Amino acid sequence: MTPSRTTLRAAIGTVCATVLATSVLTAAPAGAAPQAPARTASAARPSAAGTPTLRFTDITGDGGITLKANVFTPAGADAAHRYPLVVLPTSWAMPQIEYLAQARKLAADGYVVVGYNSRGFWQSGGQIETAGPQDVRDASKVIDWALAHTPADPHKVGMAGVSYGAGISLLAAGADKRIKAVAALSGWADLIGSIYSGRTPHLQAAAMLGGAGALTGRPSPELQQVLKDFLSANMAKEQDMIAWGRKRSPATYVDRINANGAAILLGNAWGDSLFPPDQYAAFFEKLKGPKRLEFRPGDHATAEGLGLLGLPNDTWNDSKRWLDHYLKGTDNGIDKEPPVLLKSRSTGAYEGYKSWQDVPSGHHRIALGTTQRIRTGTDSGADGGLIFLSSMLDQFLRMPPMASIPLLPRSAAAVWQSDPYAGGQRVRGTTRLHTTVTPTAADGTLIAYLYDEGPLGLGKLVTHAPLTFHGKTPGQPFGLDLDLAATAYDVPAGHRLTLVVDTADPLYIAQNPSGARLTFSSPANDPSYVSVPVRD
């Protein structure tokens, strides 16, 4: 017999509860903290004596719905003292106990912490509104409740969260002036620029989000229609989908966020399958107040995932230092460190920069001089991998998706190669492709991949990105610019960089008419090239 949806939800909830509750019970004693990385100059602040108090409660959200929540208060807290408040909205499809381990650590160090299940998920009321206005008002309702029912300080309010919780936290910072600091981990600033980059639907990402939402919550009719249009690549509804996503994008409200003045920490992974790093970097550059940007190897939420189990974790360490400085006023030096912190996929070493624009020290241009013609709709074998799995293999084993460059069929894949690099190359930042394309059909999709190709022809994926075009004149060439996902990758000496372009990838919904062809050329007055950001 096929298990019911209720049974599956209960099973997921039981597993999550067991794992997370066990992590809280077996975590280090109150006051203990994992050793900070060598790059961190400050020492851990002594914790309050005793065990923080945990209670579960109901909070009334926007429109009168019930939000299931848990509250940690410091040991010995009383009404005569006020403590900084941190609010933690849950990630997509996660139960309300998601943050118990981190909430306990914060409370042990003198914070009031309220974690709550976002509306529409699990036992919280309402429907899934995908970080819509009701979700933002819910965050303010939770702050209202905490200030009325806990010894929280109204002048020291912060928010933090992973994924969905990160997006809600950023949106709330633009709507609620009481929020003074945010740690937004594996979140988004531009929702459409994340799962619809290059006007190409990200199939696996959207299907995973839709499936997880349906299994653990109650998607709103609006969300159901948007997902239907998205997964069917309904171009008649494209502008409606873009407007829906823009309404839910913190980048839309960056002026409000800047005006409210919250200190913003953004953390993400190089291989995030849901929210690629570039959209966070662009948002970071527009922030005017205190800000910090951190990129590490991994996929969606994997850079901070172990921290949810109470294990040592650099991302959560820095998040706490951020909150300590901007809510408690702790002089821990984080405000004096370079605001951009990158961890190399190749070496695991940290690198600090004063801005995102300063990450590359130059650009290496690879000429794409030979004209190449490919048929569309065929997967050449050059792929971006599978969501979560591929980037996790890269994070833990340094095994990104690979392809044998000599074996790629040239009828389905256009291939250009640089000369081998005698001294290697440190790729840092966003690679840009510029070329001229002549299609035989008005619409089409292409995917560009940049590989680190070794002497035997084995290519390791450095970065990639899709692009879909519409309404072009068949037989008429047009210029094309495509930014590939930002990364930090070291190409070894003796290897070369290889650009591959094909038209099919399991990660994306391609829109290539049957029998269509694409020709890539390099006119004398507008040469084609790949510009690779490098660091000396």
PDB file of N, CA, C and O in Angstrom, residues 420-446:
ATOM      1  N   PRO A 420      47.495  25.367 -22.639  1.00  0.00           N
ATOM      2  CA  PRO A 420      47.783  24.965 -21.253  1.00  0.00           C
ATOM      3  C   PRO A 420      48.468  26.107 -20.494  1.00  0.00           C
ATOM      4  O   PRO A 420      49.263  26.858 -21.061  1.00  0.00           O
ATOM      5  N   TYR A 421      48.169  26.227 -19.214  1.00  0.00           N
ATOM      6  CA  TYR A 421      48.742  27.274 -18.383  1.00  0.00           C
ATOM      7  C   TYR A 421      49.976  26.734 -17.662  1.00  0.00           C
ATOM      8  O   TYR A 421      49.880  25.799 -16.855  1.00  0.00           O
ATOM      9  N   ALA A 422      51.102  27.338 -17.944  1.00  0.00           N
ATOM     10  CA  ALA A 422      52.346  26.869 -17.329  1.00  0.00           C
ATOM     11  C   ALA A 422      52.309  27.040 -15.814  1.00  0.00           C
ATOM     12  O   ALA A 422      52.817  26.203 -15.065  1.00  0.00           O
ATOM     13  N   GLY A 423      51.691  28.140 -15.355  1.00  0.00           N
ATOM     14  CA  GLY A 423      51.658  28.416 -13.924  1.00  0.00           C
ATOM     15  C   GLY A 423      50.297  28.273 -13.292  1.00  0.00           C
ATOM     16  O   GLY A 423      50.100  28.665 -12.142  1.00  0.00           O
ATOM     17  N   GLY A 424      49.320  27.739 -14.016  1.00  0.00           N
ATOM     18  CA  GLY A 424      47.975  27.600 -13.492  1.00  0.00           C
ATOM     19  C   GLY A 424      47.219  28.916 -13.518  1.00  0.00           C
ATOM     20  O   GLY A 424      47.735  29.958 -13.943  1.00  0.00           O
ATOM     21  N   GLN A 425      45.967  28.873 -13.069  1.00  0.00           N
ATOM     22  CA  GLN A 425      45.123  30.062 -13.009  1.00  0.00           C
ATOM     23  C   GLN A 425      44.240  29.992 -11.774  1.00  0.00           C
ATOM     24  O   GLN A 425      43.648  28.946 -11.474  1.00  0.00           O
ATOM     25  N   ARG A 426      44.145  31.092 -11.037  1.00  0.00           N
ATOM     26  CA  ARG A 426      43.237  31.180  -9.891  1.00  0.00           C
ATOM     27  C   ARG A 426      41.973  31.919 -10.339  1.00  0.00           C
ATOM     28  O   ARG A 426      41.947  33.150 -10.392  1.00  0.00           O
ATOM     29  N   VAL A 427      40.944  31.170 -10.693  1.00  0.00           N
ATOM     30  CA  VAL A 427      39.687  31.763 -11.154  1.00  0.00           C
ATOM     31  C   VAL A 427      38.940  32.308  -9.940  1.00  0.00           C
ATOM     32  O   VAL A 427      38.668  31.572  -8.980  1.00  0.00           O
ATOM     33  N   ARG A 428      38.590  33.589  -9.978  1.00  0.00           N
ATOM     34  CA  ARG A 428      37.913  34.239  -8.857  1.00  0.00           C
ATOM     35  C   ARG A 428      36.871  35.215  -9.400  1.00  0.00           C
ATOM     36  O   ARG A 428      37.209  36.251  -9.970  1.00  0.00           O
ATOM     37  N   GLY A 429      35.590  34.902  -9.217  1.00  0.00           N
ATOM     38  CA  GLY A 429      34.547  35.824  -9.636  1.00  0.00           C
ATOM     39  C   GLY A 429      33.679  35.249 -10.733  1.00  0.00           C
ATOM     40  O   GLY A 429      33.478  34.034 -10.841  1.00  0.00           O
ATOM     41  N   THR A 430      33.163  36.138 -11.589  1.00  0.00           N
ATOM     42  CA  THR A 430      32.155  35.778 -12.587  1.00  0.00           C
ATOM     43  C   THR A 430      32.749  35.764 -13.990  1.00  0.00           C
ATOM     44  O   THR A 430      33.261  36.784 -14.470  1.00  0.00           O
ATOM     45  N   THR A 431      32.686  34.633 -14.653  1.00  0.00           N
ATOM     46  CA  THR A 431      33.152  34.475 -16.027  1.00  0.00           C
ATOM     47  C   THR A 431      32.066  34.953 -16.987  1.00  0.00           C
ATOM     48  O   THR A 431      30.877  34.682 -16.771  1.00  0.00           O
ATOM     49  N   ARG A 432      32.467  35.643 -18.044  1.00  0.00           N
ATOM     50  CA  ARG A 432      31.488  36.144 -19.030  1.00  0.00           C
ATOM     51  C   ARG A 432      31.790  35.587 -20.414  1.00  0.00           C
ATOM     52  O   ARG A 432      32.941  35.619 -20.886  1.00  0.00           O
ATOM     53  N   LEU A 433      30.744  35.104 -21.069  1.00  0.00           N
ATOM     54  CA  LEU A 433      30.817  34.654 -22.462  1.00  0.00           C
ATOM     55  C   LEU A 433      30.218  35.715 -23.360  1.00  0.00           C
ATOM     56  O   LEU A 433      29.113  36.214 -23.102  1.00  0.00           O
ATOM     57  N   HIS A 434      30.943  36.072 -24.419  1.00  0.00           N
ATOM     58  CA  HIS A 434      30.412  36.960 -25.459  1.00  0.00           C
ATOM     59  C   HIS A 434      30.608  36.277 -26.803  1.00  0.00           C
ATOM     60  O   HIS A 434      31.734  35.886 -27.154  1.00  0.00           O
ATOM     61  N   THR A 435      29.534  36.110 -27.543  1.00  0.00           N
ATOM     62  CA  THR A 435      29.646  35.456 -28.843  1.00  0.00           C
ATOM     63  C   THR A 435      28.526  35.913 -29.758  1.00  0.00           C
ATOM     64  O   THR A 435      27.624  36.662 -29.343  1.00  0.00           O
ATOM     65  N   THR A 436      28.584  35.467 -30.995  1.00  0.00           N
ATOM     66  CA  THR A 436      27.546  35.749 -31.986  1.00  0.00           C
ATOM     67  C   THR A 436      26.888  34.430 -32.371  1.00  0.00           C
ATOM     68  O   THR A 436      27.579  33.461 -32.705  1.00  0.00           O
ATOM     69  N   VAL A 437      25.569  34.407 -32.294  1.00  0.00           N
ATOM     70  CA  VAL A 437      24.804  33.192 -32.546  1.00  0.00           C
ATOM     71  C   VAL A 437      23.869  33.414 -33.733  1.00  0.00           C
ATOM     72  O   VAL A 437      23.203  34.448 -33.810  1.00  0.00           O
ATOM     73  N   THR A 438      23.829  32.435 -34.610  1.00  0.00           N
ATOM     74  CA  THR A 438      22.865  32.447 -35.710  1.00  0.00           C
ATOM     75  C   THR A 438      21.968  31.224 -35.561  1.00  0.00           C
ATOM     76  O   THR A 438      22.428  30.090 -35.732  1.00  0.00           O
ATOM     77  N   PRO A 439      20.683  31.415 -35.238  1.00  0.00           N
ATOM     78  CA  PRO A 439      19.786  30.281 -35.043  1.00  0.00           C
ATOM     79  C   PRO A 439      19.000  29.964 -36.323  1.00  0.00           C
ATOM     80  O   PRO A 439      18.832  30.828 -37.191  1.00  0.00           O
ATOM     81  N   THR A 440      18.529  28.744 -36.418  1.00  0.00           N
ATOM     82  CA  THR A 440      17.622  28.393 -37.516  1.00  0.00           C
ATOM     83  C   THR A 440      16.173  28.462 -37.063  1.00  0.00           C
ATOM     84  O   THR A 440      15.265  28.258 -37.879  1.00  0.00           O
ATOM     85  N   ALA A 441      15.939  28.744 -35.780  1.00  0.00           N
ATOM     86  CA  ALA A 441      14.590  28.887 -35.230  1.00  0.00           C
ATOM     87  C   ALA A 441      14.535  30.136 -34.359  1.00  0.00           C
ATOM     88  O   ALA A 441      15.565  30.638 -33.898  1.00  0.00           O
ATOM     89  N   ALA A 442      13.330  30.626 -34.130  1.00  0.00           N
ATOM     90  CA  ALA A 442      13.171  31.877 -33.382  1.00  0.00           C
ATOM     91  C   ALA A 442      13.490  31.722 -31.901  1.00  0.00           C
ATOM     92  O   ALA A 442      13.903  32.682 -31.256  1.00  0.00           O
ATOM     93  N   ASP A 443      13.298  30.512 -31.372  1.00  0.00           N
ATOM     94  CA  ASP A 443      13.503  30.278 -29.947  1.00  0.00           C
ATOM     95  C   ASP A 443      14.563  29.201 -29.757  1.00  0.00           C
ATOM     96  O   ASP A 443      14.749  28.323 -30.613  1.00  0.00           O
ATOM     97  N   GLY A 444      15.221  29.247 -28.618  1.00  0.00           N
ATOM     98  CA  GLY A 444      16.214  28.213 -28.343  1.00  0.00           C
ATOM     99  C   GLY A 444      16.848  28.374 -26.977  1.00  0.00           C
ATOM    100  O   GLY A 444      16.758  29.428 -26.342  1.00  0.00           O
ATOM    101  N   THR A 445      17.492  27.315 -26.515  1.00  0.00           N
ATOM    102  CA  THR A 445      18.203  27.290 -25.235  1.00  0.00           C
ATOM    103  C   THR A 445      19.607  26.773 -25.445  1.00  0.00           C
ATOM    104  O   THR A 445      19.813  25.820 -26.216  1.00  0.00           O
ATOM    105  N   LEU A 446      20.565  27.389 -24.774  1.00  0.00           N
ATOM    106  CA  LEU A 446      21.925  26.882 -24.773  1.00  0.00           C
ATOM    107  C   LEU A 446      22.464  26.926 -23.349  1.00  0.00           C
ATOM    108  O   LEU A 446      21.987  27.691 -22.511  1.00  0.00           O
TER     109      LEU A 446
END
